[in-house]
Short mmCIF file of C-alpha atoms in Angstrom, two decimals:
data_model
loop_
_atom_site.label_atom_id
_atom_site.label_comp_id
_atom_site.label_asym_id
_atom_site.label_seq_id
_atom_site.Cartn_x
_atom_site.Cartn_y
_atom_site.Cartn_z
CA UNK A 70 -51.05 -72.25 68.45
CA UNK A 71 -48.99 -70.44 65.81
CA UNK A 72 -52.00 -68.33 64.87
CA UNK A 73 -52.55 -67.46 68.55
CA UNK A 74 -48.93 -66.36 68.98
CA UNK A 75 -49.00 -64.30 65.80
CA UNK A 76 -52.24 -62.58 66.81
CA UNK A 77 -50.91 -61.82 70.31
CA UNK A 78 -47.70 -60.37 68.82
CA UNK A 79 -49.67 -58.16 66.44
CA UNK A 80 -51.93 -56.90 69.23
CA UNK A 81 -48.94 -56.23 71.47
CA UNK A 82 -47.13 -54.34 68.69
CA UNK A 83 -50.22 -52.27 67.98
CA UNK A 84 -50.54 -51.40 71.65
CA UNK A 85 -46.87 -50.36 71.85
CA UNK A 86 -47.12 -48.24 68.70
CA UNK A 87 -50.31 -46.64 69.97
CA UNK A 88 -48.68 -45.81 73.29
CA UNK A 89 -45.59 -44.42 71.55
CA UNK A 90 -47.71 -42.29 69.26
CA UNK A 91 -49.64 -40.75 72.13
CA UNK A 92 -46.52 -40.35 74.23
CA UNK A 93 -44.61 -38.44 71.56
CA UNK A 94 -47.53 -36.52 70.03
CA UNK A 95 -46.99 -32.77 69.79
CA UNK A 96 -48.74 -30.55 72.31
CA UNK A 97 -50.27 -27.78 70.19
CA UNK A 98 -51.49 -25.84 73.20
CA UNK A 99 -48.02 -25.82 74.73
CA UNK A 100 -46.53 -24.67 71.42
CA UNK A 101 -48.97 -21.76 71.25
CA UNK A 102 -48.26 -20.93 74.90
CA UNK A 103 -44.50 -20.82 74.25
CA UNK A 104 -45.08 -18.50 71.27
CA UNK A 105 -47.24 -16.23 73.40
CA UNK A 106 -44.62 -16.23 76.17
CA UNK A 107 -42.39 -14.41 73.67
CA UNK A 108 -45.02 -12.05 72.27
CA UNK A 109 -46.40 -11.39 75.75
CA UNK A 110 -43.20 -9.55 76.67
CA UNK A 111 -44.25 -6.87 74.16
CA UNK A 112 -47.88 -6.94 75.30
CA UNK A 113 -49.04 -8.92 72.25
CA UNK A 114 -50.64 -12.32 71.79
CA UNK A 115 -51.81 -14.83 69.20
CA UNK A 116 -55.13 -16.63 69.61
CA UNK A 117 -56.63 -19.53 67.67
CA UNK A 118 -60.12 -20.99 67.44
CA UNK A 119 -58.61 -24.47 67.19
CA UNK A 120 -55.35 -26.40 66.87
CA UNK A 121 -54.97 -29.32 64.46
CA UNK A 122 -52.04 -31.74 64.63
CA UNK A 123 -51.08 -34.14 61.84
CA UNK A 124 -47.74 -35.79 62.51
CA UNK A 125 -45.18 -32.97 62.65
CA UNK A 126 -47.59 -30.40 61.18
CA UNK A 127 -49.45 -28.07 63.53
CA UNK A 128 -52.16 -25.76 62.20
CA UNK A 129 -53.52 -22.82 64.19
CA UNK A 130 -57.08 -22.51 62.89
CA UNK A 131 -58.67 -19.07 62.68
CA UNK A 132 -55.65 -17.35 64.24
CA UNK A 133 -55.64 -13.68 65.22
CA UNK A 134 -52.99 -11.28 66.48
CA UNK A 135 -53.56 -8.63 69.12
CA UNK A 136 -51.00 -6.00 70.09
CA UNK A 137 -50.98 -3.72 73.11
CA UNK A 138 -53.63 -1.02 72.77
CA UNK A 139 -55.69 -2.87 70.15
CA UNK A 140 -59.36 -3.38 70.98
CA UNK A 141 -59.83 -6.17 68.45
CA UNK A 142 -57.48 -8.82 67.18
CA UNK A 143 -56.17 -8.73 63.62
CA UNK A 144 -57.39 -11.85 61.76
CA UNK A 145 -54.56 -13.98 60.36
CA UNK A 146 -56.51 -16.97 59.06
CA UNK A 147 -54.90 -20.40 59.37
CA UNK A 148 -51.21 -20.62 60.27
CA UNK A 149 -49.54 -23.86 59.16
CA UNK A 150 -46.34 -24.99 60.88
CA UNK A 151 -44.45 -27.83 59.18
CA UNK A 152 -41.61 -29.89 60.63
CA UNK A 153 -42.41 -29.09 64.26
CA UNK A 154 -40.25 -30.79 66.88
CA UNK A 155 -40.06 -30.40 70.63
CA UNK A 156 -36.54 -29.36 71.68
CA UNK A 157 -35.57 -29.18 75.38
CA UNK A 158 -38.87 -27.61 76.33
CA UNK A 159 -38.95 -25.32 73.30
CA UNK A 160 -39.71 -26.06 69.65
CA UNK A 161 -38.03 -25.99 66.25
CA UNK A 162 -40.12 -25.46 63.13
CA UNK A 163 -38.95 -25.99 59.56
CA UNK A 164 -41.44 -23.54 58.07
CA UNK A 165 -44.40 -21.42 59.11
CA UNK A 166 -46.81 -20.45 56.33
CA UNK A 167 -49.40 -17.73 56.89
CA UNK A 168 -52.67 -17.41 55.03
CA UNK A 169 -52.82 -14.72 52.35
CA UNK A 170 -54.02 -11.38 53.72
CA UNK A 171 -57.14 -9.82 52.19
CA UNK A 172 -58.55 -7.06 54.39
CA UNK A 173 -61.19 -4.56 53.30
CA UNK A 174 -62.60 -1.65 55.29
CA UNK A 175 -64.02 1.80 54.46
CA UNK A 176 -63.02 1.67 50.80
CA UNK A 177 -59.47 0.54 51.58
CA UNK A 178 -58.04 -2.92 50.93
CA UNK A 179 -54.78 -4.57 51.98
CA UNK A 180 -53.51 -7.77 50.41
CA UNK A 181 -50.37 -9.82 50.99
CA UNK A 182 -49.28 -13.19 49.62
CA UNK A 183 -46.67 -15.89 50.19
CA UNK A 184 -45.87 -15.05 53.82
CA UNK A 185 -43.43 -17.54 55.36
CA UNK A 186 -40.85 -17.99 58.10
CA UNK A 187 -38.17 -20.70 57.89
CA UNK A 188 -35.82 -22.24 60.42
CA UNK A 189 -37.84 -21.03 63.40
CA UNK A 190 -36.85 -21.67 67.01
CA UNK A 191 -39.31 -21.09 69.87
CA UNK A 192 -37.55 -20.73 73.25
CA UNK A 193 -38.45 -22.91 76.22
CA UNK A 194 -38.05 -19.90 78.54
CA UNK A 195 -38.47 -16.41 77.09
CA UNK A 196 -37.43 -14.73 80.35
CA UNK A 197 -33.85 -16.01 80.67
CA UNK A 198 -32.38 -12.90 79.11
CA UNK A 199 -29.88 -14.57 76.77
CA UNK A 200 -29.68 -15.59 73.13
CA UNK A 201 -31.59 -18.82 73.76
CA UNK A 202 -34.60 -16.90 75.06
CA UNK A 203 -35.24 -15.12 71.75
CA UNK A 204 -37.66 -16.19 69.05
CA UNK A 205 -35.29 -16.90 66.17
CA UNK A 206 -35.79 -17.51 62.47
CA UNK A 207 -33.27 -18.07 59.68
CA UNK A 208 -35.30 -16.41 56.94
CA UNK A 209 -38.57 -14.60 56.32
CA UNK A 210 -40.30 -13.94 53.02
CA UNK A 211 -43.27 -11.97 51.75
CA UNK A 212 -44.60 -11.99 48.22
CA UNK A 213 -46.57 -9.18 46.63
CA UNK A 214 -48.19 -6.70 49.03
CA UNK A 215 -50.58 -3.95 47.98
CA UNK A 216 -52.75 -1.23 49.49
CA UNK A 217 -55.75 -0.07 47.47
CA UNK A 218 -57.97 2.95 48.16
CA UNK A 219 -61.28 3.35 46.35
CA UNK A 220 -60.14 0.94 43.65
CA UNK A 221 -56.76 2.61 43.05
CA UNK A 222 -53.52 0.93 44.11
CA UNK A 223 -51.70 3.55 46.16
CA UNK A 224 -48.86 1.44 47.56
CA UNK A 225 -47.27 -1.91 46.77
CA UNK A 226 -44.12 -3.97 47.02
CA UNK A 227 -42.96 -6.79 44.75
CA UNK A 228 -41.48 -8.92 47.54
CA UNK A 229 -39.43 -8.79 50.73
CA UNK A 230 -36.82 -11.04 52.31
CA UNK A 231 -35.00 -11.06 55.63
CA UNK A 232 -32.38 -13.36 57.13
CA UNK A 233 -30.82 -13.88 60.55
CA UNK A 234 -27.54 -15.70 61.11
CA UNK A 235 -26.68 -16.75 64.63
CA UNK A 236 -22.94 -16.88 65.15
CA UNK A 237 -21.44 -20.28 65.92
CA UNK A 238 -19.97 -19.05 69.21
CA UNK A 239 -23.43 -17.68 70.14
CA UNK A 240 -21.94 -14.23 70.67
CA UNK A 241 -24.53 -12.51 68.54
CA UNK A 242 -26.70 -12.31 65.45
CA UNK A 243 -26.10 -10.84 61.99
CA UNK A 244 -29.17 -9.81 60.02
CA UNK A 245 -30.24 -8.18 56.78
CA UNK A 246 -33.49 -7.39 55.02
CA UNK A 247 -34.59 -5.98 51.69
CA UNK A 248 -37.92 -4.81 50.34
CA UNK A 249 -37.96 -4.82 46.54
CA UNK A 250 -40.17 -2.96 44.10
CA UNK A 251 -41.56 -0.39 46.54
CA UNK A 252 -44.10 1.65 44.60
CA UNK A 253 -46.34 4.54 45.66
CA UNK A 254 -48.91 6.40 43.57
CA UNK A 255 -49.17 10.03 44.72
CA UNK A 256 -51.06 11.24 41.67
CA UNK A 257 -54.43 10.99 43.40
CA UNK A 258 -53.62 13.37 46.26
CA UNK A 259 -56.58 15.74 46.75
CA UNK A 260 -54.95 18.76 48.44
CA UNK A 261 -54.21 21.34 45.72
CA UNK A 262 -50.94 22.67 47.20
CA UNK A 263 -49.59 19.21 47.88
CA UNK A 264 -50.61 18.10 44.40
CA UNK A 265 -48.74 21.04 42.82
CA UNK A 266 -45.60 20.19 44.78
CA UNK A 267 -45.81 16.52 43.79
CA UNK A 268 -46.18 17.41 40.12
CA UNK A 269 -43.35 19.98 40.18
CA UNK A 270 -41.03 17.51 41.88
CA UNK A 271 -42.17 14.71 39.56
CA UNK A 272 -43.16 12.45 42.43
CA UNK A 273 -46.44 11.15 41.02
CA UNK A 274 -45.02 7.63 40.82
CA UNK A 275 -42.33 6.56 43.29
CA UNK A 276 -40.36 3.39 42.69
CA UNK A 277 -37.42 1.99 44.65
CA UNK A 278 -36.19 -0.32 47.38
CA UNK A 279 -35.56 -0.38 51.13
CA UNK A 280 -32.66 -2.29 52.70
CA UNK A 281 -31.25 -2.88 56.17
CA UNK A 282 -28.14 -4.70 57.36
CA UNK A 283 -26.56 -4.99 60.77
CA UNK A 284 -25.63 -7.07 63.79
CA UNK A 285 -26.28 -7.46 67.50
CA UNK A 286 -23.43 -8.57 69.76
CA UNK A 287 -25.05 -9.94 72.89
CA UNK A 288 -22.27 -9.50 75.50
CA UNK A 289 -21.69 -5.73 75.27
CA UNK A 290 -25.15 -5.24 73.76
CA UNK A 291 -23.73 -3.58 70.65
CA UNK A 292 -26.28 -2.90 67.94
CA UNK A 293 -24.47 -1.96 64.75
CA UNK A 294 -26.73 -0.90 61.87
CA UNK A 295 -24.42 -0.51 58.89
CA UNK A 296 -27.21 0.22 56.41
CA UNK A 297 -30.77 1.38 56.62
CA UNK A 298 -31.42 2.81 53.20
CA UNK A 299 -34.29 4.17 51.16
CA UNK A 300 -33.30 4.24 47.50
CA UNK A 301 -35.82 5.66 45.01
CA UNK A 302 -35.45 6.20 41.28
CA UNK A 303 -34.95 9.83 40.17
CA UNK A 304 -34.98 10.95 43.81
CA UNK A 305 -31.93 9.64 45.63
CA UNK A 306 -30.66 7.31 48.30
CA UNK A 307 -30.92 8.13 51.99
CA UNK A 308 -28.82 5.88 54.20
CA UNK A 309 -28.75 5.85 58.00
CA UNK A 310 -26.14 4.00 60.05
CA UNK A 311 -25.50 3.94 63.79
CA UNK A 312 -23.88 1.94 66.55
CA UNK A 313 -24.74 1.86 70.25
CA UNK A 314 -23.67 -0.43 73.09
CA UNK A 315 -25.46 -1.49 76.24
CA UNK A 316 -28.58 -2.90 74.57
CA UNK A 317 -28.18 -6.30 76.20
CA UNK A 318 -30.98 -8.87 76.66
CA UNK A 319 -31.16 -7.70 80.29
CA UNK A 320 -31.63 -4.11 79.09
CA UNK A 321 -34.34 -5.22 76.65
CA UNK A 322 -36.08 -7.11 79.44
CA UNK A 323 -36.03 -4.05 81.72
CA UNK A 324 -37.43 -1.93 78.89
CA UNK A 325 -40.23 -4.45 78.29
CA UNK A 326 -41.09 -4.50 82.00
CA UNK A 327 -41.22 -0.70 82.07
CA UNK A 328 -43.59 -0.63 79.10
CA UNK A 329 -45.70 -3.38 80.64
CA UNK A 330 -46.05 -1.31 83.83
CA UNK A 331 -47.21 1.68 81.79
CA UNK A 332 -49.82 -0.39 79.96
CA UNK A 333 -51.19 -1.90 83.17
CA UNK A 334 -51.55 1.41 85.03
CA UNK A 335 -55.07 2.89 84.56
CA UNK A 336 -53.71 6.34 85.50
CA UNK A 337 -51.88 7.10 82.25
CA UNK A 338 -50.50 10.44 83.41
CA UNK A 339 -48.88 8.78 86.40
CA UNK A 340 -47.78 5.90 84.20
CA UNK A 341 -46.08 8.23 81.72
CA UNK A 342 -44.20 10.00 84.51
CA UNK A 343 -43.02 6.68 85.90
CA UNK A 344 -42.01 5.56 82.44
CA UNK A 345 -40.01 8.75 81.94
CA UNK A 346 -38.05 8.16 85.13
CA UNK A 347 -37.51 4.52 84.19
CA UNK A 348 -36.22 5.51 80.75
CA UNK A 349 -33.76 7.98 82.27
CA UNK A 350 -32.43 5.18 84.41
CA UNK A 351 -32.15 2.80 81.46
CA UNK A 352 -30.36 5.40 79.32
CA UNK A 353 -27.54 5.35 81.86
CA UNK A 354 -26.64 1.93 80.46
CA UNK A 355 -26.30 2.98 76.82
CA UNK A 356 -23.18 4.17 75.04
CA UNK A 357 -23.03 6.01 71.71
CA UNK A 358 -20.41 4.68 69.31
CA UNK A 359 -21.11 6.35 65.98
CA UNK A 360 -23.76 7.52 63.53
CA UNK A 361 -24.00 8.64 59.93
CA UNK A 362 -26.63 10.13 57.63
CA UNK A 363 -25.81 10.24 53.93
CA UNK A 364 -27.90 11.35 50.97
CA UNK A 365 -26.86 10.58 47.38
CA UNK A 366 -28.80 12.77 45.00
CA UNK A 367 -30.52 11.43 41.88
CA UNK A 368 -31.89 14.76 40.54
CA UNK A 369 -34.43 15.66 43.27
CA UNK A 370 -32.29 18.56 44.59
CA UNK A 371 -32.40 20.50 41.32
CA UNK A 372 -36.16 20.04 41.05
CA UNK A 373 -36.63 21.11 44.67
CA UNK A 374 -34.57 24.28 44.12
CA UNK A 375 -36.51 25.14 40.97
CA UNK A 376 -39.84 24.58 42.72
CA UNK A 377 -38.94 26.59 45.85
CA UNK A 378 -37.32 29.31 43.78
CA UNK A 379 -40.39 29.69 41.59
CA UNK A 380 -42.47 30.27 44.72
CA UNK A 381 -40.19 33.21 45.54
CA UNK A 382 -39.95 34.52 42.01
CA UNK A 383 -36.36 33.47 41.40
CA UNK A 384 -34.63 30.67 39.53
CA UNK A 385 -33.31 27.54 41.20
CA UNK A 386 -29.74 28.79 40.68
CA UNK A 387 -30.53 32.12 42.33
CA UNK A 388 -32.13 30.36 45.29
CA UNK A 389 -29.07 28.13 45.64
CA UNK A 390 -26.81 31.19 45.72
CA UNK A 391 -29.03 32.75 48.40
CA UNK A 392 -28.88 29.60 50.53
CA UNK A 393 -25.09 29.49 50.18
CA UNK A 394 -24.87 33.07 51.47
CA UNK A 395 -27.33 32.48 54.34
CA UNK A 396 -25.78 29.26 55.67
CA UNK A 397 -22.72 30.89 57.37
CA UNK A 398 -24.97 33.51 58.97
CA UNK A 399 -27.36 30.90 60.35
CA UNK A 400 -24.53 28.66 61.58
CA UNK A 401 -22.80 31.60 63.28
CA UNK A 402 -25.62 31.67 65.83
CA UNK A 403 -24.35 28.36 67.23
CA UNK A 404 -20.98 29.95 68.02
CA UNK A 405 -19.05 26.90 66.83
CA UNK A 406 -16.59 28.27 64.22
CA UNK A 407 -15.19 24.88 63.21
CA UNK A 408 -18.64 23.44 62.53
CA UNK A 409 -19.76 26.66 60.86
CA UNK A 410 -16.94 26.46 58.33
CA UNK A 411 -17.46 22.76 57.66
CA UNK A 412 -21.21 23.08 57.11
CA UNK A 413 -20.88 26.20 54.96
CA UNK A 414 -18.24 24.58 52.75
CA UNK A 415 -20.24 21.34 52.40
CA UNK A 416 -23.54 23.07 51.62
CA UNK A 417 -21.92 25.39 49.09
CA UNK A 418 -20.22 22.53 47.24
CA UNK A 419 -23.40 20.44 47.27
CA UNK A 420 -25.63 23.22 45.93
CA UNK A 421 -23.14 23.93 43.14
CA UNK A 422 -23.02 20.26 42.12
CA UNK A 423 -25.50 18.03 44.01
CA UNK A 424 -23.93 14.59 44.42
CA UNK A 425 -23.88 13.63 48.08
CA UNK A 426 -24.21 15.16 51.53
CA UNK A 427 -22.90 13.35 54.62
CA UNK A 428 -23.21 14.03 58.35
CA UNK A 429 -21.02 11.86 60.58
CA UNK A 430 -20.68 11.54 64.33
CA UNK A 431 -17.55 9.55 65.18
CA UNK A 432 -16.19 10.29 68.67
CA UNK A 433 -12.61 9.30 69.49
CA UNK A 434 -14.02 6.82 71.99
CA UNK A 435 -17.58 5.69 72.86
CA UNK A 436 -19.60 8.33 74.72
CA UNK A 437 -22.17 7.51 77.44
CA UNK A 438 -25.60 8.65 76.32
CA UNK A 439 -26.20 10.63 79.58
CA UNK A 440 -23.11 12.71 78.75
CA UNK A 441 -24.61 13.65 75.39
CA UNK A 442 -27.93 14.55 77.02
CA UNK A 443 -26.13 16.63 79.64
CA UNK A 444 -24.14 18.47 76.97
CA UNK A 445 -27.29 19.16 74.94
CA UNK A 446 -29.01 20.65 78.00
CA UNK A 447 -26.11 22.54 79.55
CA UNK A 448 -23.69 23.37 76.76
CA UNK A 449 -25.15 22.62 73.33
CA UNK A 450 -22.20 24.27 71.60
CA UNK A 451 -20.01 21.44 72.90
CA UNK A 452 -22.00 18.70 71.15
CA UNK A 453 -19.84 18.62 67.99
CA UNK A 454 -16.72 17.99 70.07
CA UNK A 455 -18.46 15.44 72.31
CA UNK A 456 -19.71 13.26 69.44
CA UNK A 457 -17.10 14.11 66.81
CA UNK A 458 -19.55 15.72 64.40
CA UNK A 459 -18.38 16.25 60.81
CA UNK A 460 -20.16 17.40 57.66
CA UNK A 461 -18.98 16.83 54.09
CA UNK A 462 -20.32 16.75 50.56
CA UNK A 463 -19.63 15.08 47.21
CA UNK A 464 -17.23 12.54 48.72
#
């Protein structure tokens, strides 16, 4: 009797565990569908030849990515997702690991290693138009990436990292990214004139880094890029910064729908016209807050002056003096005396001692983008006042 009871208990337990396992098993097809719901808004999709599930690990076998306008999908190999959990109709994933990239075609080869995403959240509904409808990740990483042409490495990076930080009050996202060890080999350029310029400017081997930092405040739709820089050794650092408002999730959704309409219309001429009208309507919602372009020289200016001057039979110093004299004359054509003086002073100081050159647009208060477009079309000389344009050097 005791044996019978024990056996019945074991069989009952096994049945319960089996039922629980099947009831709470991950749905790989639904996970892939939710991912494609996000990518589909941009006209892209991910396909897989099979989906394997092992506990909380989901593997997309033979995955491929296809963007709008692509005839064939880009092979991605196997994509392994660890720590997958269903969350209110969406999914959270501890880490997504992509297969190493090794593509070869027509003498060119692209390779990439150690590609991962961490802290990923797949939305249950990608169409809600709020922060919860975005595909979110805490960090992304890429190892070494290289591009080879006919056996010569022409471009590579050492590694790249990006992070996103969702604010606790869910008001927005802060993000930053950096690409380290960016290298380009321009020594194999075939065109004779281009090759001469590269050699004179000493650009045969380029080495540097690219960085970006900013935030997106969801309510007013304020995108604030505080840094988007390209910093290369013995050349200089170019940094772009800008801030606009009105780019809300609803705006992004309208933009995606407009692009989707264009892609689905077989009459591309008609589609482009419709898209143009749609874009004009969407621009009404955007506001310009500020912008800045700054270049910090690291010796490229002197080499550029010497090279250009040699072409004209003068020294770099003589060419610089000529440019200083020509700048006020060229600026006078705009009929904006204040800007003419500022630009002439900045250019003259920079050419005498190249350190930095900065162009800022900081209006007293945010300016609707349609107002800027209207000023550019009707009264271009008013643009500096409208956007608060200022030019300076060596500051």
